[in-house]
Coordinates of C-alpha atoms in Angstrom, one line a residue:
Chain A
X1 CA -0.2 0.0 0.1
X2 CA 2.2 2.9 -1.1
X3 CA -0.3 5.4 0.5
X4 CA 1.0 4.2 4.1
X5 CA 4.0 6.4 2.3
X6 CA 1.6 9.5 2.3
X7 CA 0.2 9.2 5.6
X8 CA 4.0 9.0 6.9
X9 CA 5.2 12.1 4.7
X10 CA 2.6 13.7 6.2
X11 CA 2.9 12.9 9.6
X12 CA 6.7 13.8 9.2
X13 CA 5.8 16.8 7.5
X14 CA 3.6 18.1 10.3
X15 CA 6.0 16.9 13.0
X16 CA 8.8 18.8 11.2
X17 CA 7.0 22.1 10.8
X18 CA 6.0 22.1 14.2
X19 CA 9.0 20.6 15.9
X20 CA 10.7 23.8 14.0
X21 CA 13.3 20.6 13.1
X22 CA 15.9 21.7 10.5
X23 CA 18.9 19.8 10.2
X24 CA 20.6 22.9 8.0
X25 CA 20.1 24.9 11.2
X26 CA 21.6 21.6 13.3
X27 CA 25.1 21.8 11.4
X28 CA 25.4 25.6 10.7
X29 CA 25.0 26.1 14.6
X30 CA 27.9 24.3 15.5
X31 CA 30.0 26.7 13.2
X32 CA 28.2 30.2 13.8
X33 CA 26.9 30.0 17.4
X34 CA 29.0 26.9 18.5
X35 CA 25.8 24.9 19.8
X36 CA 25.2 21.4 19.6
X37 CA 21.7 22.0 20.6
X38 CA 19.5 20.9 17.2
X39 CA 22.8 18.1 16.5
X40 CA 22.1 16.9 19.8
X41 CA 18.4 16.1 18.3
X42 CA 19.7 15.2 14.8
X43 CA 21.7 12.4 16.8
X44 CA 19.2 11.3 18.8
X45 CA 17.0 10.5 15.4
X46 CA 19.5 8.3 14.8
X47 CA 20.0 6.9 17.7
X48 CA 16.4 5.7 18.1
X49 CA 16.1 4.7 14.8
X50 CA 19.0 2.6 14.9
X51 CA 17.7 0.5 17.7
X52 CA 14.2 0.5 16.1
X53 CA 15.6 -0.9 13.0
X54 CA 18.3 -4.2 13.8
X55 CA 15.2 -4.9 16.6
X56 CA 12.8 -4.8 13.8
X57 CA 15.9 -7.1 11.4
X58 CA 16.5 -9.0 14.5
X59 CA 12.9 -10.4 14.4
X60 CA 13.1 -11.0 10.6
X61 CA 10.7 -8.2 9.7
X62 CA 13.1 -6.3 7.7
X63 CA 16.5 -6.8 6.0
X64 CA 19.1 -4.7 6.1
X65 CA 21.6 -5.2 3.2
X66 CA 24.8 -3.7 3.5
X67 CA 26.4 -2.3 -0.1
X68 CA 29.8 -1.4 -1.1
X69 CA 31.4 2.3 0.2
X70 CA 31.4 4.6 -2.7
X71 CA 34.0 6.6 -1.1
X72 CA 35.0 9.6 -3.5
X73 CA 31.6 10.1 -4.9
X74 CA 30.3 10.6 -1.2
X75 CA 32.8 12.6 -0.1
X76 CA 32.6 15.0 -3.4
X77 CA 29.2 14.8 -2.8
X78 CA 28.5 15.4 0.6
X79 CA 30.6 18.7 0.7
X80 CA 28.8 20.2 -2.1
X81 CA 25.3 19.2 -0.9
X82 CA 26.8 20.5 2.9
X83 CA 27.7 23.6 1.0
X84 CA 24.4 24.4 -1.2
X85 CA 21.9 23.9 1.9
X86 CA 23.4 27.1 2.8
X87 CA 22.4 28.6 0.5
X88 CA 18.9 26.9 -0.3
X89 CA 18.7 27.9 3.1
X90 CA 17.3 24.5 4.4
X91 CA 18.4 20.5 3.3
X92 CA 15.7 18.8 1.0
X93 CA 13.5 17.5 3.8
X94 CA 14.1 21.9 5.1
X95 CA 12.7 22.8 1.6
X96 CA 10.3 20.1 1.7
X97 CA 8.3 21.6 5.0
X98 CA 9.0 25.2 4.1
X99 CA 7.3 25.2 0.7
X100 CA 4.7 24.0 2.9
X101 CA 4.6 27.1 4.9
X102 CA 4.7 29.0 1.8
X103 CA 8.4 30.5 1.1
X104 CA 8.8 31.5 -2.8
X105 CA 12.7 30.3 -2.2
X106 CA 11.8 27.1 -1.1
X107 CA 9.7 26.4 -3.9
X108 CA 12.6 27.8 -6.2
X109 CA 15.0 25.5 -4.4
X110 CA 12.6 22.3 -4.3
X111 CA 12.3 22.2 -8.2
X112 CA 15.9 23.1 -9.0
X113 CA 16.8 20.3 -6.3
X114 CA 14.3 17.8 -7.9
X115 CA 15.5 18.6 -11.7
X116 CA 19.3 18.6 -11.0
X117 CA 18.8 14.8 -9.2
X118 CA 16.4 13.6 -12.1
X119 CA 19.4 14.9 -14.8
X120 CA 22.2 13.3 -12.2
X121 CA 20.4 9.7 -11.8
X122 CA 18.7 9.4 -14.9
X123 CA 19.5 12.3 -17.7
X124 CA 22.2 12.9 -19.0
X125 CA 24.4 12.8 -16.2
X126 CA 23.8 9.6 -14.7
X127 CA 27.0 7.7 -16.5
X128 CA 29.1 10.4 -14.4
X129 CA 27.0 9.6 -11.2
X130 CA 27.4 5.8 -12.1
X131 CA 31.3 6.7 -12.8
X132 CA 32.4 8.3 -9.7
X133 CA 29.9 5.7 -7.8
X134 CA 31.5 3.0 -8.9
X135 CA 34.7 3.6 -7.6
X136 CA 33.9 1.7 -4.3
X137 CA 35.7 0.1 -0.9
X138 CA 34.4 -3.5 -0.2
X139 CA 33.6 -3.1 3.3
X140 CA 30.6 -1.4 3.4
X141 CA 29.6 -1.5 7.3
X142 CA 31.2 -0.2 10.1
X143 CA 30.4 -3.4 12.5
X144 CA 31.0 -6.0 10.0
X145 CA 34.6 -4.2 9.2
X146 CA 35.0 -4.6 13.0
X147 CA 33.3 -7.9 13.2
X148 CA 31.0 -6.5 16.5
X149 CA 27.2 -7.0 16.9
X150 CA 25.7 -3.6 15.6
X151 CA 24.1 -3.3 19.2
X152 CA 27.5 -2.3 20.6
X153 CA 27.3 0.6 18.2
X154 CA 23.6 0.9 19.0
X155 CA 25.0 1.6 22.5
X156 CA 27.3 3.4 22.0
X157 CA 25.5 6.2 19.8
X158 CA 22.6 6.2 22.6
X159 CA 25.2 6.7 25.4
X160 CA 27.0 9.8 23.4
X161 CA 23.2 11.0 22.9
X162 CA 22.2 10.9 26.4
X163 CA 25.4 12.3 27.2
X164 CA 24.7 15.4 24.9
X165 CA 21.1 15.5 25.7
X166 CA 21.7 15.8 29.2
X167 CA 24.4 18.6 28.9
X168 CA 21.5 20.4 27.1
X169 CA 18.6 19.8 29.3
X170 CA 20.8 20.1 32.6
X171 CA 20.2 24.2 32.8
X172 CA 18.7 24.7 35.9
X173 CA 17.2 28.4 36.0
X174 CA 16.9 28.4 32.5
X175 CA 13.7 30.2 31.5
X176 CA 12.9 30.9 27.7
X177 CA 10.3 33.9 26.6
X178 CA 7.1 32.1 25.3
X179 CA 4.4 33.3 23.2
X180 CA 1.0 33.7 24.8
X181 CA -1.2 30.9 23.7
X182 CA -4.3 31.5 22.3
X183 CA -5.7 27.8 22.1
X184 CA -5.9 25.4 24.8
X185 CA -6.2 21.5 25.4
X186 CA -5.0 19.4 22.3
X187 CA -5.4 22.1 20.0
X188 CA -2.4 24.0 21.5
X189 CA -0.2 20.9 21.8
X190 CA -1.1 20.0 18.1
X191 CA -0.8 23.3 16.5
X192 CA 0.6 26.0 18.7
X193 CA 2.6 25.5 21.8
X194 CA 7.0 24.6 20.3
X195 CA 7.5 21.2 20.5
X196 CA 11.4 21.5 21.5
X197 CA 13.8 20.0 20.1
X198 CA 14.1 16.5 21.7
X199 CA 10.1 15.8 21.3
X200 CA 10.6 16.3 18.4
X201 CA 13.8 14.2 17.6
X202 CA 11.8 11.3 19.7
X203 CA 8.2 11.7 16.5
X204 CA 10.6 11.4 14.2
X205 CA 13.2 8.8 15.2
X206 CA 9.2 6.8 15.6
X207 CA 8.1 7.8 12.3
X208 CA 11.5 7.0 10.7
X209 CA 11.4 3.4 12.2
X210 CA 7.8 3.0 11.1
X211 CA 9.2 4.1 6.9
X212 CA 11.2 0.7 7.1
X213 CA 8.4 -2.1 7.3
X214 CA 5.9 0.2 5.7
X215 CA 8.3 1.0 2.8
X216 CA 9.4 -2.2 2.1
X217 CA 5.8 -3.9 2.4
X218 CA 5.4 -2.5 -0.8
X219 CA 8.3 -3.6 -2.6
X220 CA 10.7 -0.4 -1.7
X221 CA 13.1 -2.1 0.7
X222 CA 14.6 1.2 2.4
X223 CA 13.9 3.8 5.1
X224 CA 13.3 7.6 4.8
X225 CA 14.2 9.0 1.4
X226 CA 13.7 12.6 -0.4
X227 CA 16.2 12.3 -3.1
X228 CA 15.7 9.7 -5.5
X229 CA 11.4 10.0 -4.9
X230 CA 11.8 14.1 -6.4
X231 CA 13.6 12.5 -9.0
X232 CA 10.8 9.9 -9.8
X233 CA 8.2 12.3 -9.1
X234 CA 10.2 14.7 -12.1
X235 CA 10.4 11.9 -14.2
X236 CA 6.6 10.6 -13.8
X237 CA 5.4 13.9 -14.4
X238 CA 7.3 14.1 -17.4
X239 CA 7.1 10.9 -19.0
X240 CA 3.5 9.6 -17.5
X241 CA 5.4 6.6 -16.1
X242 CA 3.5 5.2 -13.3
X243 CA 6.1 3.0 -12.2
X244 CA 8.1 5.5 -11.1
X245 CA 5.5 6.4 -8.6
X246 CA 6.4 4.3 -5.8
X247 CA 6.5 4.4 -2.3
X248 CA 9.1 7.2 -1.6
X249 CA 7.2 9.3 -4.2
X250 CA 4.1 9.2 -1.6
X251 CA 6.5 10.3 1.1
X252 CA 7.5 13.6 -0.1
X253 CA 4.3 14.2 -1.4
X254 CA 3.0 13.8 2.1
X255 CA 5.7 16.1 3.6
X256 CA 4.6 18.7 1.3
X257 CA 0.2 18.4 2.7
X258 CA 1.8 18.1 6.2
X259 CA 4.0 20.8 5.8
X260 CA 1.2 23.1 4.7
X261 CA -1.6 21.7 7.3
X262 CA 0.5 22.4 10.5
X263 CA 1.3 25.8 8.7
X264 CA -1.9 26.5 8.0
X265 CA -3.7 25.2 11.3
X266 CA -1.0 27.2 13.4
X267 CA -1.7 30.5 11.2
X268 CA 2.1 30.0 10.2
X269 CA 1.2 30.3 6.3
X270 CA 1.6 33.0 4.2
X271 CA 3.3 33.1 1.2
X272 CA 6.3 35.2 1.2
X273 CA 8.7 36.3 -1.9
X274 CA 12.1 36.9 -1.4
X275 CA 14.3 39.3 -3.0
X276 CA 16.1 39.2 -6.1
X277 CA 19.5 37.8 -4.4
X278 CA 18.2 35.5 -2.6
X279 CA 15.8 34.0 -5.4
X280 CA 19.4 33.1 -7.5
X281 CA 20.6 31.5 -3.7
X282 CA 17.8 29.3 -3.4
X283 CA 18.1 28.5 -7.5
X284 CA 21.8 27.6 -6.8
X285 CA 21.7 26.0 -4.0
X286 CA 18.3 23.7 -5.4
X287 CA 20.6 22.7 -8.1
X288 CA 23.8 21.6 -6.4
X289 CA 21.5 20.2 -3.6
X290 CA 20.7 17.7 -6.7
X291 CA 23.9 17.2 -7.6
X292 CA 25.4 17.0 -4.4
X293 CA 22.8 14.3 -2.7
X294 CA 22.7 12.0 -6.0
X295 CA 26.6 12.0 -5.6
X296 CA 26.6 11.3 -1.7
X297 CA 23.6 8.7 -2.3
X298 CA 21.5 10.7 -0.1
X299 CA 20.6 14.0 1.6
X300 CA 20.7 14.6 5.2
X301 CA 17.4 12.1 5.7
X302 CA 18.6 9.5 3.0
X303 CA 22.3 9.6 4.5
X304 CA 23.0 11.0 7.4
X305 CA 19.9 10.0 9.4
X306 CA 19.2 6.6 7.2
X307 CA 22.0 5.1 6.4
X308 CA 24.0 6.4 9.7
X309 CA 21.7 4.1 11.5
X310 CA 22.7 1.3 9.5
X311 CA 26.0 2.3 10.0
X312 CA 27.0 1.9 7.0
X313 CA 30.0 4.2 5.7
X314 CA 28.1 5.7 3.3
X315 CA 26.4 7.6 5.8
X316 CA 28.9 8.5 8.3
X317 CA 31.2 9.7 6.2
X318 CA 28.5 11.6 4.2
X319 CA 27.3 13.3 7.8
X320 CA 30.7 14.4 8.5
X321 CA 31.6 16.0 5.5
X322 CA 27.8 17.6 5.1
X323 CA 28.8 19.5 8.7
X324 CA 32.3 20.4 6.4
X325 CA 30.5 21.8 3.8
X326 CA 27.6 23.7 5.4
X327 CA 30.9 25.0 7.7
X328 CA 32.3 26.4 4.5
X329 CA 29.2 28.1 3.0
X330 CA 28.6 29.4 6.8
X331 CA 31.9 31.6 6.9
X332 CA 31.2 32.1 3.0
X333 CA 27.8 33.7 3.7
X334 CA 27.2 34.7 7.0
X335 CA 29.0 37.2 8.7
X336 CA 28.3 39.6 12.0
X337 CA 29.0 43.3 11.3
X338 CA 30.6 44.9 14.4
X339 CA 34.4 44.6 16.0
X340 CA 34.4 40.9 16.6
X341 CA 33.8 40.2 13.2
X342 CA 36.3 40.3 10.4
X343 CA 36.6 43.3 8.1
X344 CA 33.9 43.3 5.1
X345 CA 32.5 45.4 2.3
X346 CA 29.3 45.4 3.3
X347 CA 26.9 44.5 6.0
X348 CA 25.7 42.0 6.4
X349 CA 22.1 42.6 6.0
X350 CA 22.8 43.5 2.3
X351 CA 25.4 41.0 1.3
X352 CA 23.5 38.5 2.5
X353 CA 19.7 37.1 3.2
X354 CA 20.1 33.3 2.7
Chain B
X1 CA 16.3 54.1 23.5
X2 CA 13.9 51.7 21.2
X3 CA 15.1 50.2 18.3
X4 CA 13.3 48.4 15.4
X5 CA 15.0 46.1 13.3
X6 CA 12.4 45.1 10.0
X7 CA 13.4 41.6 9.0
X8 CA 10.6 40.3 7.5
X9 CA 11.0 38.2 4.4
X10 CA 14.8 36.7 5.6
X11 CA 15.0 33.5 6.6
X12 CA 16.9 32.0 9.4
X13 CA 20.0 32.6 10.6
X14 CA 19.4 36.1 9.5
X15 CA 16.9 37.5 11.7
X16 CA 19.2 36.7 14.3
X17 CA 22.7 37.7 13.2
X18 CA 20.9 41.1 12.4
X19 CA 19.7 41.2 16.5
X20 CA 22.7 39.9 17.2
X21 CA 24.4 43.0 15.4
X22 CA 21.8 45.7 16.0
X23 CA 22.0 44.9 19.8
X24 CA 25.9 45.3 20.0
X25 CA 25.1 49.1 19.2
X26 CA 22.6 49.3 22.5
X27 CA 23.1 50.7 25.7
X28 CA 22.2 48.8 28.6
X29 CA 18.3 49.1 29.1
X30 CA 17.3 49.7 26.1
X31 CA 14.8 48.2 23.6
X32 CA 15.4 46.2 20.5
X33 CA 11.9 45.7 18.9
X34 CA 12.5 42.1 16.3
X35 CA 9.8 42.1 13.7
X36 CA 10.3 38.7 11.9
X37 CA 8.7 36.4 9.9
X38 CA 11.0 33.2 9.9
X39 CA 9.4 30.7 11.9
X40 CA 12.5 28.7 13.7
X41 CA 13.4 31.8 15.0
X42 CA 10.6 31.8 17.6
X43 CA 12.6 29.4 18.6
X44 CA 15.7 31.0 18.2
X45 CA 16.0 34.6 18.8
X46 CA 14.0 34.4 22.6
X47 CA 16.6 30.7 23.1
X48 CA 19.1 33.8 22.1
X49 CA 17.5 36.2 24.6
X50 CA 17.8 34.2 27.5
X51 CA 20.7 32.7 27.2
X52 CA 22.1 36.6 27.1
X53 CA 19.6 37.2 30.1
X54 CA 18.7 40.2 28.1
X55 CA 14.9 40.0 29.6
X56 CA 12.0 39.9 26.7
X57 CA 9.6 42.8 27.5
X58 CA 7.1 41.6 24.5
X59 CA 6.8 38.5 22.0
X60 CA 3.3 38.6 20.2
X61 CA 1.8 36.9 16.8
X62 CA 0.9 39.8 14.9
X63 CA -0.9 37.8 12.3
X64 CA -0.1 34.4 9.7
X65 CA 3.1 34.1 10.3
X66 CA 4.5 37.2 11.3
X67 CA 6.0 38.2 14.9
X68 CA 7.2 40.3 17.2
X69 CA 9.7 40.3 20.1
X70 CA 10.9 43.0 22.3
X71 CA 14.1 42.2 23.6
X72 CA 16.2 44.5 26.4
X73 CA 19.6 44.4 26.7
X74 CA 20.9 44.2 30.1

């Protein structure tokens, strides 16, 4: 039933919009504010999903397969992708959910991301992608290479996440200003109250686990994924080949629906038009996202959240290199004015605007 | 003194970056009104204020996807 993809995608879009779950922000904050709060939340999703999918695999519900590691394409692609998401102002899922919030800049980024994914995967550059992704090392995942149980890594990851989360949660006396509530009860909880980084991470982790058996049941043996489904959507729209519309395509369509529903019901939907500079950045960022994610074998979700949960080398290398790419772009495009910042010709307001 | 910063149309992290830049020029007790329409900033700006010990004297949703927050420099 591919329709489960639509339902799960809707839930994911809803959760990400309400949770303000922004992976670009998580990676960027590491560099511009030396803050790991959202990165911790992101790693919490990996840890929750990892425990869930290895349990499902042990029960025989899903089959986790290990592939050779295309190291060159992963490194090059992940850097490009990490850089591009700063220009576009959101990673792949971020771009989908901001599109649902009415940001026209994200609409541009989304169209170019999907188009360039299609060009790289099945279009004129497919051979280049195949050539680069053909350069591999045989060892595909960490636990098989080390000859240990995956549960050792699950436990290790969980321990790291607990330590990081404690660091962010153990802050006596920390009180943040909140918006005055206009709704009550369940409506307040669902459509108004900010969910917070860690509650959102728990919800998204559970959605990421559920994706595996639901997707596998339709013959797509994978978890959450954005890039290939986006390319497939373009393929379907331009060729009419209905076979391309698999569980993953329903998932990304659900993302749009879910984030729109969340934004609309909470009064956070409004069509917002970017200025010319940002529009150009959105287009360039979107196109580079498509190129980078296709080479790397996935975006921040497919690679940094789903491949990592399987402890594949591709996932963890992509995760690390994406953060480096984001750092490079943040250093180049996000500058503070004033005495502490390096001298720049123009103030931040006019020279940036991602 | 009260200074108003219009950041509508700018996506995150720029409303926050602008606020950080603007508050540097203010004296203790001055207020900075930040108008913004980036959803993520509903978390990022009050968190930044709290972490720096700046009181938030006003925080309201003024319309669909539009907010205003007033941060006092301390």
